[in-house]
PDB file of C-alpha atoms in Angstrom:
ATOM      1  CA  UNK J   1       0.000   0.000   0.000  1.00 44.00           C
ATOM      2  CA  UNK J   2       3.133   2.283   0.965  1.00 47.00           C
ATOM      3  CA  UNK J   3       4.846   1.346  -2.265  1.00 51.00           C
ATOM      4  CA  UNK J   4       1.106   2.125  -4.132  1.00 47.00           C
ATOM      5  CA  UNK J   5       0.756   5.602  -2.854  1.00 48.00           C
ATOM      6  CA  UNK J   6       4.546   6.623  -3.992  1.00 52.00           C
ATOM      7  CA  UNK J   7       3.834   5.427  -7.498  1.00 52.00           C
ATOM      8  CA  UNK J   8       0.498   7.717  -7.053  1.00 54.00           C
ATOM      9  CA  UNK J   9       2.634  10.903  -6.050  1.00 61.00           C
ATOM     10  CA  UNK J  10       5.528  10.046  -8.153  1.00 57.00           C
ATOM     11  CA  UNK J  11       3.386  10.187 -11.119  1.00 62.00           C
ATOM     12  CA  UNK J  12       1.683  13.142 -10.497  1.00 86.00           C
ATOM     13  CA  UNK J  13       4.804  15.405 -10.013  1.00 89.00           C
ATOM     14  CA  UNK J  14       5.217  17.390 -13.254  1.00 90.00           C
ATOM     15  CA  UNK J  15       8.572  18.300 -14.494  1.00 90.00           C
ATOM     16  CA  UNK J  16       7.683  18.727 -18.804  1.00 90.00           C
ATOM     17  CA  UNK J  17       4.844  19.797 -20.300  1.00 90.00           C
ATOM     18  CA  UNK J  18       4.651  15.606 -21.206  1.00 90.00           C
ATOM     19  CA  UNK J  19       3.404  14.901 -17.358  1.00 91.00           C
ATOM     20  CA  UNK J  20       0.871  16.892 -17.845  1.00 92.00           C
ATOM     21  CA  UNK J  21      -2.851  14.837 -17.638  1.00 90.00           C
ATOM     22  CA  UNK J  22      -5.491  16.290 -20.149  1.00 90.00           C
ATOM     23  CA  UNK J  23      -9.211  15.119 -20.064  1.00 90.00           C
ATOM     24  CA  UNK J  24     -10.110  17.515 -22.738  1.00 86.00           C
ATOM     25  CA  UNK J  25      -9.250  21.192 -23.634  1.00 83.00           C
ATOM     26  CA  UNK J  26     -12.085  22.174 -25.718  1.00 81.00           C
ATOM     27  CA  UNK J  27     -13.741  24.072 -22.879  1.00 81.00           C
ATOM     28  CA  UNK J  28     -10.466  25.455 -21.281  1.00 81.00           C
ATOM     29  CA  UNK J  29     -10.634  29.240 -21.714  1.00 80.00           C
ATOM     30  CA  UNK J  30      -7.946  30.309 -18.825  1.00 80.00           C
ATOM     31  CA  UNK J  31      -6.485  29.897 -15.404  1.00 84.00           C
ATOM     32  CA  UNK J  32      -7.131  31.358 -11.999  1.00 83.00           C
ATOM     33  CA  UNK J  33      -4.190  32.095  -9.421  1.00 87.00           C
ATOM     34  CA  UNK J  34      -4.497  30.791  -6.306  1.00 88.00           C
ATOM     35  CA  UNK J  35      -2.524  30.560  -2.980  1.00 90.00           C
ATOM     36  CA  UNK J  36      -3.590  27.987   0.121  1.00 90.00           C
ATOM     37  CA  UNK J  37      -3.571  30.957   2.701  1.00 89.00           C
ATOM     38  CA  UNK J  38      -1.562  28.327   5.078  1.00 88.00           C
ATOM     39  CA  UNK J  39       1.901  29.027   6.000  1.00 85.00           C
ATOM     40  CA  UNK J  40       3.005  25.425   6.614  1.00 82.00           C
ATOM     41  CA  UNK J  41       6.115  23.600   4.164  1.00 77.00           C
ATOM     42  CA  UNK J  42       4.303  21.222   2.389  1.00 75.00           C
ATOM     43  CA  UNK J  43       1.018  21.384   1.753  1.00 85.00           C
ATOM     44  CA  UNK J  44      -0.448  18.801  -0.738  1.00 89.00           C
ATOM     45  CA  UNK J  45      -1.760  16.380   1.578  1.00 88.00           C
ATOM     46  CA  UNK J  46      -3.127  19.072   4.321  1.00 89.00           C
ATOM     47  CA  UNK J  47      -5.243  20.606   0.818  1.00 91.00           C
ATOM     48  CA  UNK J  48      -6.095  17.066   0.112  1.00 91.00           C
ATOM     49  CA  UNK J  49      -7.649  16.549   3.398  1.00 91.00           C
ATOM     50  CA  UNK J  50      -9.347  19.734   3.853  1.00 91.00           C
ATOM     51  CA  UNK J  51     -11.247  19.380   0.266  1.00 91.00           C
ATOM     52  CA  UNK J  52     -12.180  15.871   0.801  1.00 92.00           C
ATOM     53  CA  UNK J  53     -13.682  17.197   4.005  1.00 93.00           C
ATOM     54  CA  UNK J  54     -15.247  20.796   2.218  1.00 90.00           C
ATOM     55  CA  UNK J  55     -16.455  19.339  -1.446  1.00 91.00           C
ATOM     56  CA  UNK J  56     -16.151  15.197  -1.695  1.00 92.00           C
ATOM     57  CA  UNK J  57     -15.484  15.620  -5.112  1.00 91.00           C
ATOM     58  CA  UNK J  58     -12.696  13.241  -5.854  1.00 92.00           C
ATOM     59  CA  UNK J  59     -10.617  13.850  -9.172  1.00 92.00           C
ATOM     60  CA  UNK J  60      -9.751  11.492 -11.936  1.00 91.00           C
ATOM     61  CA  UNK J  61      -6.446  10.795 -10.935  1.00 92.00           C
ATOM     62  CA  UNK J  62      -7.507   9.990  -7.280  1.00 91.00           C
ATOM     63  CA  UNK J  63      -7.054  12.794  -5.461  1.00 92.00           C
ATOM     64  CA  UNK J  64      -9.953  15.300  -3.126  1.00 92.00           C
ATOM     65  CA  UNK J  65      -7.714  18.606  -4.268  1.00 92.00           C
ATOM     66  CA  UNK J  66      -9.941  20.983  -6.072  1.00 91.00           C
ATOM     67  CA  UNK J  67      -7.175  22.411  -8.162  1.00 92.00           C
ATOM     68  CA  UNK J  68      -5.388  21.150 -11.415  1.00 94.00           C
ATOM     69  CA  UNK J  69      -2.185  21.983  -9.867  1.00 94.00           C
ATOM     70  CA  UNK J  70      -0.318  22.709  -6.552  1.00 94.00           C
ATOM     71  CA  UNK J  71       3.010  24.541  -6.275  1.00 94.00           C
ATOM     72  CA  UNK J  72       4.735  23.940  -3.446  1.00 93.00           C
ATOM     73  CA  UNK J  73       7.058  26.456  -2.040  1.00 93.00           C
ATOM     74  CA  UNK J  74      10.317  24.753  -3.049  1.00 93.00           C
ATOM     75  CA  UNK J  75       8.540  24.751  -6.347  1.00 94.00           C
ATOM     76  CA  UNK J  76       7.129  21.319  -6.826  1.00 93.00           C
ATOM     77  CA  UNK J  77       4.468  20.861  -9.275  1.00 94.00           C
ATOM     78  CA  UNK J  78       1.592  18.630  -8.156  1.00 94.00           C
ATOM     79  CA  UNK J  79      -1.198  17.878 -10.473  1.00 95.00           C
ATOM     80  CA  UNK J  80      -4.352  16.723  -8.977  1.00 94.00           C
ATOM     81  CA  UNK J  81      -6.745  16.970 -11.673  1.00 93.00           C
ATOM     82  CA  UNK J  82      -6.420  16.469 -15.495  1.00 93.00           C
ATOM     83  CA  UNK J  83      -6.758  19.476 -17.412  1.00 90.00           C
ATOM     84  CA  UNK J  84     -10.440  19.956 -18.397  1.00 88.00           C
ATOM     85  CA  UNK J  85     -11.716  18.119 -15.603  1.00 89.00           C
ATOM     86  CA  UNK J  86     -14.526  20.147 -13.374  1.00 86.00           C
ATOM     87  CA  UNK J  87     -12.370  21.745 -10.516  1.00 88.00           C
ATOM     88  CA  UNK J  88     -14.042  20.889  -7.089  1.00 80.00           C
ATOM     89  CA  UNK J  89     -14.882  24.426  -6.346  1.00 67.00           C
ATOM     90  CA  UNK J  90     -16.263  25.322  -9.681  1.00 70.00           C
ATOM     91  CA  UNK J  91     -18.622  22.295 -10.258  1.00 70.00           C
ATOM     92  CA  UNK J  92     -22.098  23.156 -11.415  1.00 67.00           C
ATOM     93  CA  UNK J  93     -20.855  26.494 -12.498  1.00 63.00           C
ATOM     94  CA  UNK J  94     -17.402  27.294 -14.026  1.00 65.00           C
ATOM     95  CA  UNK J  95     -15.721  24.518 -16.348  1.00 74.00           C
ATOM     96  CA  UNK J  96     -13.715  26.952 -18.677  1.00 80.00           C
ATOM     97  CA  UNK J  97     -11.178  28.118 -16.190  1.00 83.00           C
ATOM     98  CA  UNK J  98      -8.577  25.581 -14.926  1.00 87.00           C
ATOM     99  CA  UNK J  99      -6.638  26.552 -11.186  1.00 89.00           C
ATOM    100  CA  UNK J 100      -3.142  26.664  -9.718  1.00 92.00           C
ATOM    101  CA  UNK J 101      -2.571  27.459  -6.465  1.00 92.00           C
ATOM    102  CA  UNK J 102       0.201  28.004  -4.810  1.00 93.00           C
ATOM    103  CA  UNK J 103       1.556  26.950  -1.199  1.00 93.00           C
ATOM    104  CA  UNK J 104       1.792  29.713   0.912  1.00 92.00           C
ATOM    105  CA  UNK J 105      -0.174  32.615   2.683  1.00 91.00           C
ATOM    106  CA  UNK J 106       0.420  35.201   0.715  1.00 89.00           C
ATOM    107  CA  UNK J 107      -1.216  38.094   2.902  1.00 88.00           C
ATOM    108  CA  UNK J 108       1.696  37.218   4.696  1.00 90.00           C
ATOM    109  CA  UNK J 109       4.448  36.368   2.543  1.00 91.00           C
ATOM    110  CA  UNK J 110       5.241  36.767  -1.076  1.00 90.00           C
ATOM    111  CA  UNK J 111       5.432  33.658  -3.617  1.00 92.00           C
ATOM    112  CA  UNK J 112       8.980  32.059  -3.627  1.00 94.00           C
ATOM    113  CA  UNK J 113      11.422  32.156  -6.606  1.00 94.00           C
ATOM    114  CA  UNK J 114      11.430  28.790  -6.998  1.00 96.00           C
ATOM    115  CA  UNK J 115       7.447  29.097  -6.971  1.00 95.00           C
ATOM    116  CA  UNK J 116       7.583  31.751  -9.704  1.00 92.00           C
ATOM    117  CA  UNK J 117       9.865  30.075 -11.782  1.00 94.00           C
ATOM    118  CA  UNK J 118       7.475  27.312 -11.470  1.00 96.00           C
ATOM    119  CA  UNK J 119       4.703  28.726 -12.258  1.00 94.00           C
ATOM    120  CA  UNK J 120       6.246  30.359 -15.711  1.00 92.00           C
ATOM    121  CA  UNK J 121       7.207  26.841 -16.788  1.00 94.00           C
ATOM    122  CA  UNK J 122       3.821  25.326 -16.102  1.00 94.00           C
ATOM    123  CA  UNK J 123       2.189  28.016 -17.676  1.00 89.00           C
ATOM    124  CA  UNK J 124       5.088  27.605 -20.932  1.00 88.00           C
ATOM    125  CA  UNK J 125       3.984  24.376 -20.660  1.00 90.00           C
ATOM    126  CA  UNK J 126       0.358  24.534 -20.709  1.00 87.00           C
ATOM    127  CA  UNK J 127       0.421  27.416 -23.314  1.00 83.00           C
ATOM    128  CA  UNK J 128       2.507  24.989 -25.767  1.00 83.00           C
ATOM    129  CA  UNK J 129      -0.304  22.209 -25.287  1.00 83.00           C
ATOM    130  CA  UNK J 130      -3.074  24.694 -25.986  1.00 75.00           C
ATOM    131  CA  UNK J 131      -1.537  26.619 -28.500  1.00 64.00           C
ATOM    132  CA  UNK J 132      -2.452  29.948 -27.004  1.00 56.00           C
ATOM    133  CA  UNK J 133      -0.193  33.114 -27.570  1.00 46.00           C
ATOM    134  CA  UNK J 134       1.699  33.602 -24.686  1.00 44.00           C
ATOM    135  CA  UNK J 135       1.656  36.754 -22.823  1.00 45.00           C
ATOM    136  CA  UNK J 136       4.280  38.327 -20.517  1.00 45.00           C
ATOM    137  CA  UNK J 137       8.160  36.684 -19.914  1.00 42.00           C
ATOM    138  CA  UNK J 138      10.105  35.133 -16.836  1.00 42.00           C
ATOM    139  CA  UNK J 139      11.440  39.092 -16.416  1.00 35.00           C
ATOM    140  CA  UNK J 140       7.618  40.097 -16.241  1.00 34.00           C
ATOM    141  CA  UNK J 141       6.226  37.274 -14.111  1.00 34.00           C
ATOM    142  CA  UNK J 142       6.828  38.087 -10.729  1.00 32.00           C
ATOM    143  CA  UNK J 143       4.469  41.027 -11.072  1.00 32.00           C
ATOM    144  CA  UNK J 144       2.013  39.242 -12.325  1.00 35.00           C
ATOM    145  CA  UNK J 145       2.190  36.623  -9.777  1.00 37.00           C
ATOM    146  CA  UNK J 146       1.306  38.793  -7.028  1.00 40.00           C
ATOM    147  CA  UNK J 147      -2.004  38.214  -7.861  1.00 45.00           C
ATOM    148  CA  UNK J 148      -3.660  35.697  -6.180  1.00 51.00           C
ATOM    149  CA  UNK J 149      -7.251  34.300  -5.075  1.00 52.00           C
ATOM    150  CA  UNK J 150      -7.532  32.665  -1.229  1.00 53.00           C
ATOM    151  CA  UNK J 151      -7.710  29.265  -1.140  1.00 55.00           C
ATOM    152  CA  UNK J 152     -10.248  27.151  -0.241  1.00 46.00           C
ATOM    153  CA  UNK J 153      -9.864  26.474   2.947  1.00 42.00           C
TER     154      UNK J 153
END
């Protein structure tokens, strides 16, 4: 069961636009910024917990996290939900928008580097997959990323 549940997190860390999951991107107009408003390390599994608690609405790829993706401060991708799968907090009402949240509070604190730099290449990534334009570069991004929604928690 141990062994099981590193495969499960193992295979849901992205490092090239290739890990990335897709359900379908037909629908997929954007992304919303978001940030866990907790101050702890790591925070996959405490988001986990808390959603499976707050919505029951377990993704595809097994997880209760109502985001498509998860930064963690020392800039860890996590991918919870497949792109184009209905986000926990947006069911019956938004599907177009995907979500990323980052770990961190930041009312508090700002996003780290290796958060940012993150965030640029997921969003490289995602924009190569979807064949948007892509707006902005990694000189540009950190004031961008200092908007963010609260979490959901």
């Amino acid at each position: 069961d141990l062994a099981e549940k590193r495969d499960i997190i193992h295979s849901m860390i992205i490092t090239k636009k290739e890990d990335i999951q897709i359900k379908s991107l037909s629908n997929l107009k954007g992304f919303a910024n978001h940030h866990t408003a907790m101050t702890s390390k790591v925070q996959f599994k405490t988001v986990d917990k808390v959603h499976k608690e707050k919505f029951n609405f377990k993704s595809a790829m097994g997880f209760w996290v109502g985001y498509n993706f998860i930064i963690e401060k020392d800039g860890t991708i996590l991918q919870a939900r497949k792109l184009g799968e209905v986000l926990a907090a947006h069911r019956g009402w938004n599907k177009t928008y995907g979500a990323i949240c980052l770990a961190g509070d930041f009312t508090k604190e700002k996003p780290t580097q290796a958060q940012k730099d993150s965030l640029f290449n997921l969003y490289s990534w995602i924009t190569e997959i979807k064949a948007w334009r892509s707006y902005g570069s990694k000189n540009t991004l950190p004031s961008v990323a200092q908007i963010f929604l609260p979490g959901h928690l």
